[in-house]
Coordinates of C-alpha atoms in Angstrom, one line a residue:
X1 CA -24.4 31.2 -19.4
X2 CA -27.9 29.4 -20.3
X3 CA -27.4 25.5 -19.9
X4 CA -27.4 24.9 -23.4
X5 CA -24.8 26.8 -24.7
X6 CA -23.0 25.3 -21.8
X7 CA -23.5 21.8 -23.3
X8 CA -22.4 23.8 -26.9
X9 CA -19.4 24.9 -25.9
X10 CA -18.5 21.6 -24.5
X11 CA -19.3 20.0 -27.7
X12 CA -17.0 22.5 -29.5
X13 CA -14.3 21.8 -27.6
X14 CA -14.4 18.0 -28.1
X15 CA -14.5 18.3 -31.5
X16 CA -11.4 20.9 -31.1
X17 CA -9.4 18.9 -29.5
X18 CA -9.5 20.8 -26.3
X19 CA -10.8 17.8 -23.9
X20 CA -10.7 14.3 -24.5
X21 CA -14.4 12.8 -25.9
X22 CA -15.1 10.8 -22.7
X23 CA -14.5 14.0 -21.0
X24 CA -17.0 15.7 -23.0
X25 CA -19.4 12.4 -21.7
X26 CA -18.4 13.2 -18.5
X27 CA -18.9 16.6 -18.1
X28 CA -21.9 16.1 -19.8
X29 CA -23.4 14.3 -17.3
X30 CA -22.6 16.6 -14.7
X31 CA -24.2 18.7 -16.1
X32 CA -27.7 17.7 -16.7
X33 CA -28.1 14.5 -14.4
X34 CA -30.2 15.3 -11.2
X35 CA -27.5 13.1 -8.6
X36 CA -24.4 15.7 -9.8
X37 CA -26.9 18.8 -9.2
X38 CA -25.2 20.3 -7.1
X39 CA -22.1 20.4 -8.7
X40 CA -23.3 22.0 -11.8
X41 CA -22.7 25.3 -11.1
X42 CA -19.1 25.1 -10.3
X43 CA -19.1 22.5 -13.9
X44 CA -20.6 25.9 -15.8
X45 CA -18.2 28.1 -13.7
X46 CA -14.7 26.0 -15.3
X47 CA -16.5 25.6 -18.5
X48 CA -17.1 29.9 -18.8
X49 CA -13.5 30.5 -17.4
X50 CA -12.4 28.2 -20.5
X51 CA -10.7 26.0 -17.7
X52 CA -10.4 22.8 -20.7
X53 CA -7.1 20.9 -19.9
X54 CA -8.6 20.8 -15.6
X55 CA -11.8 20.4 -17.0
X56 CA -10.2 17.1 -19.1
X57 CA -7.8 16.1 -16.1
X58 CA -10.9 15.5 -13.5
X59 CA -13.7 14.3 -16.5
X60 CA -11.6 12.1 -18.6
X61 CA -12.7 8.7 -17.0
X62 CA -14.4 8.2 -13.6
X63 CA -11.5 7.0 -10.9
X64 CA -11.1 3.4 -10.2
X65 CA -10.6 1.7 -7.7
X66 CA -7.6 -0.2 -7.3
X67 CA -5.0 -2.0 -5.2
X68 CA -5.8 0.5 -2.3
X69 CA -8.9 1.8 -3.3
X70 CA -10.1 5.2 -4.7
X71 CA -7.8 7.6 -4.8
X72 CA -6.3 10.3 -7.0
X73 CA -5.8 14.6 -6.7
X74 CA -8.2 16.5 -4.8
X75 CA -11.2 18.7 -6.6
X76 CA -14.5 19.9 -5.7
X77 CA -15.8 18.5 -8.9
X78 CA -15.0 15.6 -11.4
X79 CA -15.5 12.0 -11.9
X80 CA -11.5 11.8 -12.2
X81 CA -11.1 13.4 -8.4
X82 CA -11.4 12.8 -4.8
X83 CA -14.5 15.4 -3.9
X84 CA -18.0 15.3 -1.8
X85 CA -19.4 13.3 -4.8
X86 CA -16.6 10.4 -5.1
X87 CA -15.8 10.0 -1.8
X88 CA -20.3 9.9 -1.3
X89 CA -20.6 7.6 -3.9
X90 CA -17.6 5.2 -2.5
X91 CA -19.4 5.3 0.6
X92 CA -23.0 4.8 -0.3
X93 CA -22.1 2.1 -2.9
X94 CA -20.0 0.2 0.0
X95 CA -22.9 0.5 2.5
X96 CA -25.5 -0.9 -0.5
X97 CA -23.3 -3.9 -1.4
X98 CA -22.7 -4.6 2.6
X99 CA -26.4 -4.6 3.4
X100 CA -27.8 -6.7 0.0
X101 CA -25.4 -9.4 0.9
X102 CA -24.9 -8.8 5.1
X103 CA -27.2 -11.9 5.4
X104 CA -26.6 -14.4 3.5
X105 CA -23.2 -13.9 4.7
X106 CA -22.8 -13.4 8.1
X107 CA -25.5 -16.9 7.8
X108 CA -23.5 -19.0 5.8
X109 CA -20.5 -18.6 7.6
X110 CA -18.9 -17.1 4.4
X111 CA -14.4 -17.3 5.2
X112 CA -13.9 -13.7 4.2
X113 CA -16.7 -12.6 7.4
X114 CA -15.4 -12.9 11.2
X115 CA -16.8 -15.4 13.4
X116 CA -18.6 -13.2 15.5
X117 CA -19.8 -9.9 14.7
X118 CA -21.9 -7.5 15.9
X119 CA -25.4 -7.7 16.1
X120 CA -26.5 -5.4 13.9
X121 CA -24.8 -3.8 10.6
X122 CA -21.9 -1.4 11.4
X123 CA -18.9 0.4 9.9
X124 CA -15.8 1.2 11.5
X125 CA -14.0 4.7 10.0
X126 CA -11.0 6.3 10.5
X127 CA -8.5 9.2 8.9
X128 CA -5.0 10.4 8.6
X129 CA -3.7 13.8 9.1
X130 CA -4.1 14.6 5.0
X131 CA -6.2 17.6 3.7
X132 CA -10.1 17.5 3.9
X133 CA -9.3 13.8 5.8
X134 CA -11.1 14.4 8.7
X135 CA -14.4 16.2 6.2
X136 CA -14.1 13.2 4.0
X137 CA -14.3 10.7 7.0
X138 CA -17.2 12.8 8.9
X139 CA -19.6 12.5 5.4
X140 CA -18.8 8.7 4.9
X141 CA -20.1 8.0 8.8
X142 CA -23.2 10.3 7.7
X143 CA -23.5 8.1 4.8
X144 CA -23.3 5.1 6.7
X145 CA -25.6 5.8 9.2
X146 CA -28.3 7.1 6.5
X147 CA -27.8 3.6 4.7
X148 CA -28.3 1.9 8.6
X149 CA -25.2 1.6 9.8
X150 CA -23.9 1.8 13.5
X151 CA -21.0 4.3 13.1
X152 CA -17.1 3.5 15.4
X153 CA -15.8 6.4 14.5
X154 CA -12.7 7.2 15.9
X155 CA -11.8 10.9 16.5
X156 CA -8.4 12.3 15.5
X157 CA -5.6 11.0 13.3
X158 CA -5.0 7.6 13.6
X159 CA -3.3 4.4 11.3
X160 CA -4.8 2.3 8.9
X161 CA -3.7 -1.0 11.0
X162 CA -5.5 0.5 14.3
X163 CA -8.4 1.1 11.4
X164 CA -8.1 -3.0 10.4
X165 CA -8.1 -3.8 13.9
X166 CA -10.8 -1.8 15.1
X167 CA -12.9 -3.8 12.8
X168 CA -12.4 -6.7 14.3
X169 CA -12.4 -6.0 17.7
X170 CA -15.6 -4.1 17.6
X171 CA -16.2 -6.7 15.0
X172 CA -18.1 -4.3 12.3
X173 CA -19.6 -5.6 8.9
X174 CA -17.2 -3.4 6.9
X175 CA -14.6 -0.6 7.6
X176 CA -13.2 2.7 6.4
X177 CA -9.8 4.6 6.3
X178 CA -9.8 8.0 4.7
X179 CA -6.0 8.6 3.4
X180 CA -3.7 8.5 0.7
X181 CA -1.0 6.4 1.8
X182 CA 2.3 8.2 0.8
X183 CA 1.1 10.6 -2.4
X184 CA 1.9 13.8 -2.7
X185 CA -0.1 16.5 -0.5
X186 CA -2.6 17.0 -3.6
X187 CA -4.0 13.2 -2.9
X188 CA -6.7 11.8 -1.0
X189 CA -9.0 8.6 -0.7
X190 CA -11.0 5.8 0.8
X191 CA -9.4 2.1 1.4
X192 CA -12.6 0.0 2.1
X193 CA -12.6 -2.9 4.5
X194 CA -14.2 -5.8 4.7
X195 CA -15.8 -7.5 8.0
X196 CA -11.9 -8.9 8.7
X197 CA -10.4 -6.2 9.0
X198 CA -8.7 -6.5 5.2
X199 CA -9.4 -5.1 2.1
X200 CA -12.4 -6.5 0.1
X201 CA -11.1 -9.5 -2.0
X202 CA -13.1 -11.4 -4.9
X203 CA -15.9 -11.8 -5.7
X204 CA -17.3 -8.3 -2.4
X205 CA -14.5 -6.2 -4.5
X206 CA -16.7 -6.1 -7.6
X207 CA -19.2 -6.3 -6.2
X208 CA -18.5 -3.3 -4.4
X209 CA -17.2 -1.1 -7.8
X210 CA -20.4 -2.0 -9.5
X211 CA -22.8 -0.6 -6.8
X212 CA -20.6 2.5 -6.7
X213 CA -20.8 2.9 -10.0
X214 CA -24.6 2.5 -9.9
X215 CA -24.9 5.1 -7.3
X216 CA -27.9 8.1 -8.1
X217 CA -29.6 9.1 -4.6
X218 CA -26.5 9.9 -1.5
X219 CA -28.8 10.2 1.6
X220 CA -26.7 12.2 4.3
X221 CA -27.8 11.7 8.3
X222 CA -25.6 15.4 9.7
X223 CA -22.9 14.2 12.4
X224 CA -23.8 15.6 15.5
X225 CA -27.6 13.9 15.1
X226 CA -26.2 11.3 14.9
X227 CA -23.7 10.9 17.3
X228 CA -26.3 12.9 19.6
X229 CA -28.8 9.5 19.1
X230 CA -26.1 6.9 19.8
X231 CA -25.3 6.4 16.5
X232 CA -21.4 7.2 16.2
X233 CA -19.8 6.0 18.7
X234 CA -16.7 7.9 19.3
X235 CA -14.5 5.0 20.6
X236 CA -10.7 6.0 20.3
X237 CA -10.2 5.3 23.9
X238 CA -11.1 2.0 24.2
X239 CA -9.8 1.0 20.8
X240 CA -6.4 2.7 21.6
X241 CA -5.2 1.3 24.0
X242 CA -6.6 -2.4 22.7
X243 CA -4.9 -2.0 19.5
X244 CA -1.2 -1.3 21.4
X245 CA -2.0 -4.5 23.6
X246 CA -2.3 -6.6 20.4
X247 CA 0.8 -4.6 18.9
X248 CA 3.3 -5.3 21.8
X249 CA 1.5 -8.9 23.4
X250 CA 4.3 -9.7 19.7
X251 CA 7.1 -8.6 21.7
X252 CA 10.0 -11.3 22.4
X253 CA 12.1 -10.4 26.0
X254 CA 15.7 -9.2 25.2
X255 CA 18.0 -6.5 25.2
X256 CA 16.3 -2.7 24.9
X257 CA 19.8 -0.8 25.1
X258 CA 19.1 1.2 21.9
X259 CA 19.3 4.9 21.5
X260 CA 16.5 5.4 18.4
X261 CA 15.0 8.7 16.4
X262 CA 11.8 8.2 15.1
X263 CA 9.4 10.4 12.4
X264 CA 6.2 10.3 11.4
X265 CA 6.7 12.0 8.0
X266 CA 3.9 14.9 9.5
X267 CA 1.7 11.5 9.3
X268 CA -0.4 9.7 12.3
X269 CA 2.9 7.3 13.5
X270 CA 3.4 9.2 16.8
X271 CA 0.0 8.2 17.8
X272 CA 0.6 4.7 17.7
X273 CA 4.3 3.5 17.2
X274 CA 5.7 5.5 20.3
X275 CA 3.4 4.0 23.0
X276 CA 3.9 0.4 21.6
X277 CA 7.5 0.8 21.5
X278 CA 7.4 2.5 25.6
X279 CA 5.7 -0.4 25.9
X280 CA 8.2 -2.9 24.7
X281 CA 10.5 -1.8 27.1
X282 CA 12.1 0.7 24.5
X283 CA 13.1 4.1 27.1
X284 CA 15.5 5.6 25.0
X285 CA 13.0 6.7 22.0
X286 CA 13.2 10.3 20.4
X287 CA 10.9 11.6 18.6
X288 CA 11.8 13.6 15.0
X289 CA 10.9 17.2 15.7
X290 CA 11.1 18.5 12.0
X291 CA 9.0 15.8 11.4
X292 CA 6.7 15.4 14.3
X293 CA 3.5 18.2 13.5
X294 CA 1.2 16.6 12.2
X295 CA 0.5 18.6 8.7
X296 CA -1.2 17.2 5.0
X297 CA 1.5 19.4 3.0
X298 CA 4.6 17.2 4.7
X299 CA 6.5 20.8 4.7
X300 CA 10.2 19.4 5.6
X301 CA 10.0 15.7 3.3
X302 CA 11.8 16.0 0.2
X303 CA 9.6 16.6 -2.7
X304 CA 6.6 17.3 -0.1
X305 CA 6.0 13.4 -0.4
X306 CA 6.4 11.2 2.9
X307 CA 7.6 8.1 1.1
X308 CA 10.0 6.1 3.7
X309 CA 10.6 4.0 0.5
X310 CA 12.6 7.1 -0.9
X311 CA 15.6 7.3 0.8
X312 CA 16.6 11.4 0.8
X313 CA 13.3 10.9 3.1
X314 CA 16.1 10.2 5.5
X315 CA 18.8 12.7 4.9
X316 CA 17.7 15.2 7.8
X317 CA 17.2 12.1 9.5
X318 CA 20.8 10.4 9.3
X319 CA 22.2 13.4 9.9
X320 CA 20.7 14.2 13.1
X321 CA 21.3 10.7 14.2
X322 CA 24.3 10.0 13.1
X323 CA 25.5 13.6 15.2
X324 CA 23.7 12.9 18.1
X325 CA 25.2 9.1 18.2
X326 CA 22.1 7.4 17.8
X327 CA 21.3 3.3 16.8
X328 CA 18.6 3.6 14.3
X329 CA 16.2 5.7 12.3
X330 CA 12.8 4.9 11.8
X331 CA 10.2 6.4 10.1
X332 CA 6.3 5.8 8.6
X333 CA 3.9 6.5 6.1
X334 CA 1.7 8.9 6.8
X335 CA -1.3 6.5 8.0
X336 CA 1.3 4.5 9.0
X337 CA 1.1 1.3 7.3
X338 CA 4.5 1.4 6.1
X339 CA 7.7 1.4 7.5
X340 CA 11.6 2.5 6.6
X341 CA 14.9 2.6 8.4
X342 CA 18.3 3.4 8.0
X343 CA 21.5 2.8 10.6
X344 CA 25.3 2.5 10.8
X345 CA 27.2 0.6 8.3
X346 CA 29.9 -0.9 11.4
X347 CA 29.6 -0.3 15.2
X348 CA 31.6 2.2 15.1
X349 CA 31.9 5.4 16.2
X350 CA 31.8 7.5 12.6
X351 CA 30.5 5.4 10.6
X352 CA 28.8 5.8 7.8
X353 CA 24.6 5.3 7.6
X354 CA 22.8 3.6 5.3
X355 CA 18.6 3.2 5.0
X356 CA 17.9 -0.5 3.4
X357 CA 15.0 -1.2 0.9
X358 CA 11.6 -2.4 1.7
X359 CA 12.9 -6.4 0.2
X360 CA 15.8 -6.0 3.2
X361 CA 14.3 -4.6 5.9
X362 CA 11.4 -7.8 4.9
X363 CA 14.1 -10.6 4.7
X364 CA 16.0 -9.2 8.5
X365 CA 12.6 -8.9 10.1
X366 CA 11.6 -12.7 8.4
X367 CA 14.6 -14.0 9.8
X368 CA 14.5 -12.3 13.0
X369 CA 10.1 -13.5 13.8
X370 CA 11.4 -17.1 12.6
X371 CA 14.2 -17.8 14.3
X372 CA 12.5 -16.5 17.8
X373 CA 10.2 -19.0 16.9
X374 CA 12.2 -21.5 16.4
X375 CA 13.8 -20.4 19.4
X376 CA 10.9 -20.5 21.8
X377 CA 10.1 -24.1 20.6
X378 CA 6.5 -22.8 18.9
X379 CA 7.7 -23.3 15.2
X380 CA 6.9 -26.3 12.8
X381 CA 6.3 -27.0 9.0
X382 CA 2.8 -26.0 9.3
X383 CA 3.4 -22.8 9.8
X384 CA 3.6 -20.3 6.8
X385 CA 4.7 -16.8 5.4
X386 CA 3.3 -15.1 3.0
X387 CA 4.6 -12.6 -0.1
X388 CA 3.9 -11.3 -3.4
X389 CA 5.2 -12.1 -6.6
X390 CA 7.2 -9.0 -7.4
X391 CA 9.2 -9.1 -3.8
X392 CA 12.4 -10.5 -3.6
X393 CA 12.4 -14.4 -3.1
X394 CA 15.4 -13.8 -0.2
X395 CA 12.4 -14.0 1.7
X396 CA 10.8 -17.0 1.0
X397 CA 14.9 -19.2 1.2
X398 CA 14.8 -17.9 4.2
X399 CA 11.3 -19.6 5.1
X400 CA 12.5 -22.3 3.5
X401 CA 16.3 -22.9 5.4
X402 CA 13.5 -23.3 8.7
X403 CA 11.3 -25.4 7.5
X404 CA 8.2 -23.0 6.9
X405 CA 6.4 -23.1 3.6
X406 CA 6.3 -20.3 1.8
X407 CA 2.9 -18.6 -0.1
X408 CA 4.3 -16.4 -2.8
X409 CA 2.1 -16.7 -5.6
X410 CA 0.4 -13.6 -5.3
X411 CA -0.7 -9.9 -7.0
X412 CA 0.6 -6.8 -5.8
X413 CA -1.1 -5.7 -2.3
X414 CA -1.5 -6.7 1.1
X415 CA -4.9 -7.7 0.7
X416 CA -4.2 -10.7 -1.1
X417 CA -1.7 -11.6 2.2
X418 CA -4.2 -10.9 4.0
X419 CA -6.7 -13.2 2.4
X420 CA -4.1 -16.0 2.7
X421 CA -4.1 -15.3 6.5
X422 CA -8.2 -16.6 6.5
X423 CA -8.0 -18.9 3.4
X424 CA -4.9 -21.4 4.8
X425 CA -5.4 -20.3 9.1
X426 CA -4.6 -17.7 11.5
X427 CA -3.3 -19.9 13.5
X428 CA 0.0 -21.0 11.9
X429 CA 0.8 -17.7 10.4
X430 CA 4.2 -16.4 11.4
X431 CA 4.7 -13.0 8.4
X432 CA 4.4 -11.4 5.8
X433 CA 5.9 -9.0 3.1
X434 CA 5.7 -6.7 0.0
X435 CA 8.8 -5.4 -0.9
X436 CA 6.8 -1.4 -0.5
X437 CA 7.7 -1.2 2.9
X438 CA 5.0 -3.5 4.0
X439 CA 5.4 -5.8 6.7
X440 CA 2.7 -8.2 8.9
X441 CA 2.9 -10.1 12.5
X442 CA 0.0 -11.2 14.4
X443 CA -3.5 -11.5 14.0
X444 CA -5.0 -9.0 15.1
X445 CA -5.4 -7.2 11.7
X446 CA -5.6 -8.4 8.1
X447 CA -3.5 -5.1 6.9
X448 CA 0.2 -4.2 7.1
X449 CA 1.6 -2.9 10.0
X450 CA 4.1 0.0 10.6
X451 CA 4.0 -0.5 14.6
X452 CA 4.6 -4.5 14.8
X453 CA 7.5 -3.4 12.3
X454 CA 9.0 -0.6 14.4
X455 CA 8.8 -3.0 17.4
X456 CA 10.5 -5.8 15.6
X457 CA 13.0 -3.7 13.8
X458 CA 14.3 -2.3 17.2
X459 CA 14.4 -5.7 19.3
X460 CA 16.2 -7.0 16.2
X461 CA 18.8 -3.8 16.2
X462 CA 18.9 -3.9 20.1
X463 CA 19.9 -8.0 19.9
X464 CA 22.4 -6.8 17.6
X465 CA 24.0 -4.4 19.3
X466 CA 24.2 -6.2 22.1
X467 CA 26.5 -8.8 19.6
X468 CA 28.4 -5.6 18.7
X469 CA 27.0 -5.6 15.1
X470 CA 24.8 -3.7 12.9
X471 CA 21.9 -4.5 10.5
X472 CA 23.5 -3.9 7.2
X473 CA 25.8 -6.5 8.8
X474 CA 23.1 -8.8 9.8
X475 CA 21.8 -8.4 6.1
X476 CA 26.0 -9.1 5.1
X477 CA 25.6 -12.8 7.3
X478 CA 22.0 -13.3 5.5
X479 CA 23.8 -13.0 2.0
X480 CA 26.5 -15.2 2.8
X481 CA 24.4 -17.7 4.1
X482 CA 21.8 -17.2 1.5
X483 CA 23.4 -16.3 -1.7
X484 CA 23.4 -12.1 -2.5
X485 CA 20.0 -10.4 -3.6
X486 CA 19.9 -7.0 -4.4
X487 CA 17.0 -6.2 -5.8
X488 CA 15.6 -2.5 -7.2
X489 CA 12.3 -0.8 -8.6
X490 CA 11.8 2.3 -10.7
X491 CA 8.2 4.2 -11.4
X492 CA 7.6 6.2 -14.1
X493 CA 5.2 8.8 -13.6
X494 CA 2.5 9.0 -16.4
X495 CA -0.3 11.3 -15.6
X496 CA -3.8 11.7 -17.3
X497 CA -5.2 10.0 -20.1
X498 CA -2.8 10.2 -22.8
X499 CA -0.5 8.4 -19.5
X500 CA -2.7 5.9 -18.9
X501 CA -3.0 5.1 -23.2
X502 CA 1.2 5.2 -23.1
X503 CA 0.8 2.8 -20.3
X504 CA -1.8 0.2 -22.0
X505 CA 1.2 -0.3 -24.6
X506 CA 4.2 -0.8 -22.9
X507 CA 2.3 -3.8 -21.0
X508 CA 0.8 -4.8 -24.4
X509 CA 4.4 -4.4 -25.8
X510 CA 5.8 -6.8 -22.6
X511 CA 3.5 -8.8 -23.2
X512 CA 2.9 -9.2 -27.1
X513 CA 6.5 -9.0 -28.1
X514 CA 9.2 -9.4 -25.6
X515 CA 12.8 -9.3 -25.6
X516 CA 14.3 -12.6 -26.6
X517 CA 18.1 -11.2 -24.1
X518 CA 17.6 -8.7 -21.6
X519 CA 21.0 -6.8 -20.5
X520 CA 23.3 -9.4 -21.6
X521 CA 21.4 -12.5 -20.4
X522 CA 18.6 -14.9 -22.4
X523 CA 15.4 -14.9 -21.9
X524 CA 14.1 -17.9 -21.0
X525 CA 10.7 -17.4 -20.0
X526 CA 7.4 -15.0 -19.6
X527 CA 5.1 -15.4 -16.9
X528 CA 2.2 -13.0 -19.0
X529 CA -0.2 -13.1 -15.3
X530 CA -2.6 -10.8 -17.3
X531 CA -3.6 -13.6 -20.2
X532 CA -2.4 -16.8 -18.3
X533 CA 0.4 -17.7 -20.3
X534 CA 4.1 -18.7 -19.9
X535 CA 5.5 -18.0 -22.9
X536 CA 8.9 -20.4 -23.4
X537 CA 12.1 -19.7 -25.1
X538 CA 14.0 -20.2 -28.0
X539 CA 10.8 -21.8 -29.4
X540 CA 8.5 -19.6 -28.5
X541 CA 6.0 -22.5 -27.4
X542 CA 3.4 -21.3 -25.0
X543 CA 2.0 -23.3 -21.8
X544 CA -1.1 -21.7 -19.1
X545 CA 0.1 -20.2 -16.0
X546 CA -1.3 -21.8 -13.0
X547 CA -1.8 -18.3 -10.9
X548 CA -3.7 -15.2 -9.9
X549 CA -4.6 -13.2 -13.4
X550 CA -3.4 -9.5 -12.9
X551 CA -1.9 -7.2 -15.2
X552 CA 1.9 -8.4 -14.5
X553 CA 4.4 -9.7 -16.5
X554 CA 7.8 -10.6 -15.5
X555 CA 11.0 -12.4 -17.6
X556 CA 13.1 -14.9 -16.1
X557 CA 16.5 -14.6 -17.3
X558 CA 18.8 -17.5 -18.3
X559 CA 20.9 -16.6 -15.1
X560 CA 19.1 -18.5 -12.2
X561 CA 17.1 -16.4 -9.6
X562 CA 17.6 -13.4 -12.2
X563 CA 14.4 -11.8 -13.3
X564 CA 12.3 -8.6 -13.9
X565 CA 9.2 -7.5 -13.6
X566 CA 6.2 -5.1 -15.2
X567 CA 3.4 -3.4 -14.1
X568 CA 0.9 -0.6 -13.5
X569 CA 0.3 1.3 -10.0
X570 CA -3.3 0.2 -8.5
X571 CA -3.1 3.6 -6.8
X572 CA -0.7 6.2 -8.6
X573 CA -0.2 6.9 -13.0
X574 CA 2.9 5.1 -13.3
X575 CA 4.5 2.1 -14.4
X576 CA 6.6 0.4 -12.1
X577 CA 9.8 -1.3 -13.1
X578 CA 11.7 -4.2 -10.8
X579 CA 14.6 -5.6 -11.5
X580 CA 15.9 -8.9 -9.7
X581 CA 19.7 -9.8 -8.9
X582 CA 20.5 -12.7 -7.9
X583 CA 24.6 -14.7 -6.9
X584 CA 24.0 -18.3 -5.2
X585 CA 25.9 -18.5 -1.6
X586 CA 28.2 -21.3 -3.2
X587 CA 29.2 -19.2 -5.5
X588 CA 30.4 -16.1 -3.3
X589 CA 33.7 -15.4 -2.7
X590 CA 34.1 -11.9 -2.0
X591 CA 30.7 -10.1 -0.7
X592 CA 32.1 -6.6 -1.8
X593 CA 32.6 -8.3 -5.1
X594 CA 29.6 -10.2 -5.3
X595 CA 27.2 -6.6 -4.4
X596 CA 29.6 -4.4 -6.6
X597 CA 29.0 -7.5 -9.7
X598 CA 25.3 -7.6 -8.9
X599 CA 25.0 -3.5 -9.0
X600 CA 26.0 -3.8 -12.2
X601 CA 23.6 -6.2 -13.2
X602 CA 20.8 -4.2 -12.0
X603 CA 22.0 -1.1 -13.9
X604 CA 22.1 -2.6 -17.0
X605 CA 18.5 -4.5 -16.6
X606 CA 17.1 -1.2 -15.7
X607 CA 18.7 0.2 -19.2
X608 CA 17.6 -2.5 -21.0
X609 CA 14.3 -2.3 -19.4
X610 CA 13.6 1.7 -19.8
X611 CA 15.0 1.0 -24.0
X612 CA 12.8 -1.4 -24.2
X613 CA 9.6 0.3 -22.8
X614 CA 10.0 4.1 -23.6
X615 CA 10.8 5.2 -20.7

């Protein structure tokens, strides 16, 4: 079909409502602008075939950077898809920004630049087991080399925390991790890292985005050429043992009599978790065979979604562990930065097993790390832990009991936790946690670290086993000490352009017309982080909110310590609803009764959230 005819077809499709006006604009650009020349034929084929729904899906917007980078569904063409062009723009934009700022930042000692840097511009790159991950990683390497960067390339499937470590270990200017974390098999992504080993923070995040959106030409040097002339350094043989040693250095001597089954959920985790646990002294660790094979389709995971936040991924692991008389089941997501676990409720033979949610694991690890540091005499009031605004206050109360500071006024995303470490100082950092199963200890990296969390969790479980207890029983002990904390998180999918509009409507409703009563409890204030405002009820007066700015609303209820929150996901087309229920320790008489009461409260909170949001 002639070029003008294709444009006429696109215009008619927009006029008849088969595609959005934004899709029309982006399709026109991909058909007419030289920078998209190599993709025009494929776009034309889709137009000729009348694939208007597909065209609208992949062109209705420009895929954004969120809390975890640029992430989405893979498709050969489209501004709203992961493909060679959008990945290439991401790498080129990162290269352009780093080059434009590097001299001034490295000379002035910017707080987000490592103290000691490589002598030249450099970039560390790694990738996970997803489809086309290696292809995209090589593409990024070719672009970085063409832009004058030396590339440190981790060949073979490697974890996100190892990439974060590699950036710091090789003193690189920046880093790129090709992964879509726990998203479905259709997705992929790039995460961009600064020289700290942390994901991009202000002003660098906006600076990179501006450069990405301005990319015209994408220059590439063939990977094999760059490898042959030394501009690509295949370095996993050096980095692997250094990373594992850094993790194991955080280990604490103690009991190691623990029978563990570990699942990488078809991801990269076996490359890191297994050697870490072995070197930390755990000799009875079984790799769960059903999930052992690296496979981007995640074939043996329910729904093909390898997310350890989802309890159902543990069904087959628990069945095996219970039958085999094991003590602990651990799983990590495809890029091995998040962790989940399941354990017997009691030590009795034949005990029922149950998973622990992200807040519960985070609280258990916080108590373990702080208790260990206190016992070693290395904990002072100057030490601190870090969490986000949607993470349970259970962790903060545990920190308070040990006399350490808690930094918790942070938006969602581990990059903000990493930023606190560099702003406050790594010397007194102890532990960081977020509700979505991300945990960090040590300062060898600046991102959540599945291998670290797995090792600490095994140490805690082994210690408890030696005392005749399980993780669930330890959690109950902490409930008695700090009060019962129960939480629930609900994700509501809202895909496409219609979903984006719906998310905006829901968030606007919570900000501008919030409920005065919620699940039988009065709303006492609304924390609107988007507009930096707090609304106080019953008079409805407002005051400024001293905190981060982001698309998050928290409703505090009259019941002390009980609240709900809502925010759009920064990495997936969904809105997230958070419910927090709390009963203080002085009001506890029967733990089971308190849990049942709070569970009913959470159900009422969820029903009220869904009704108000219309979801």
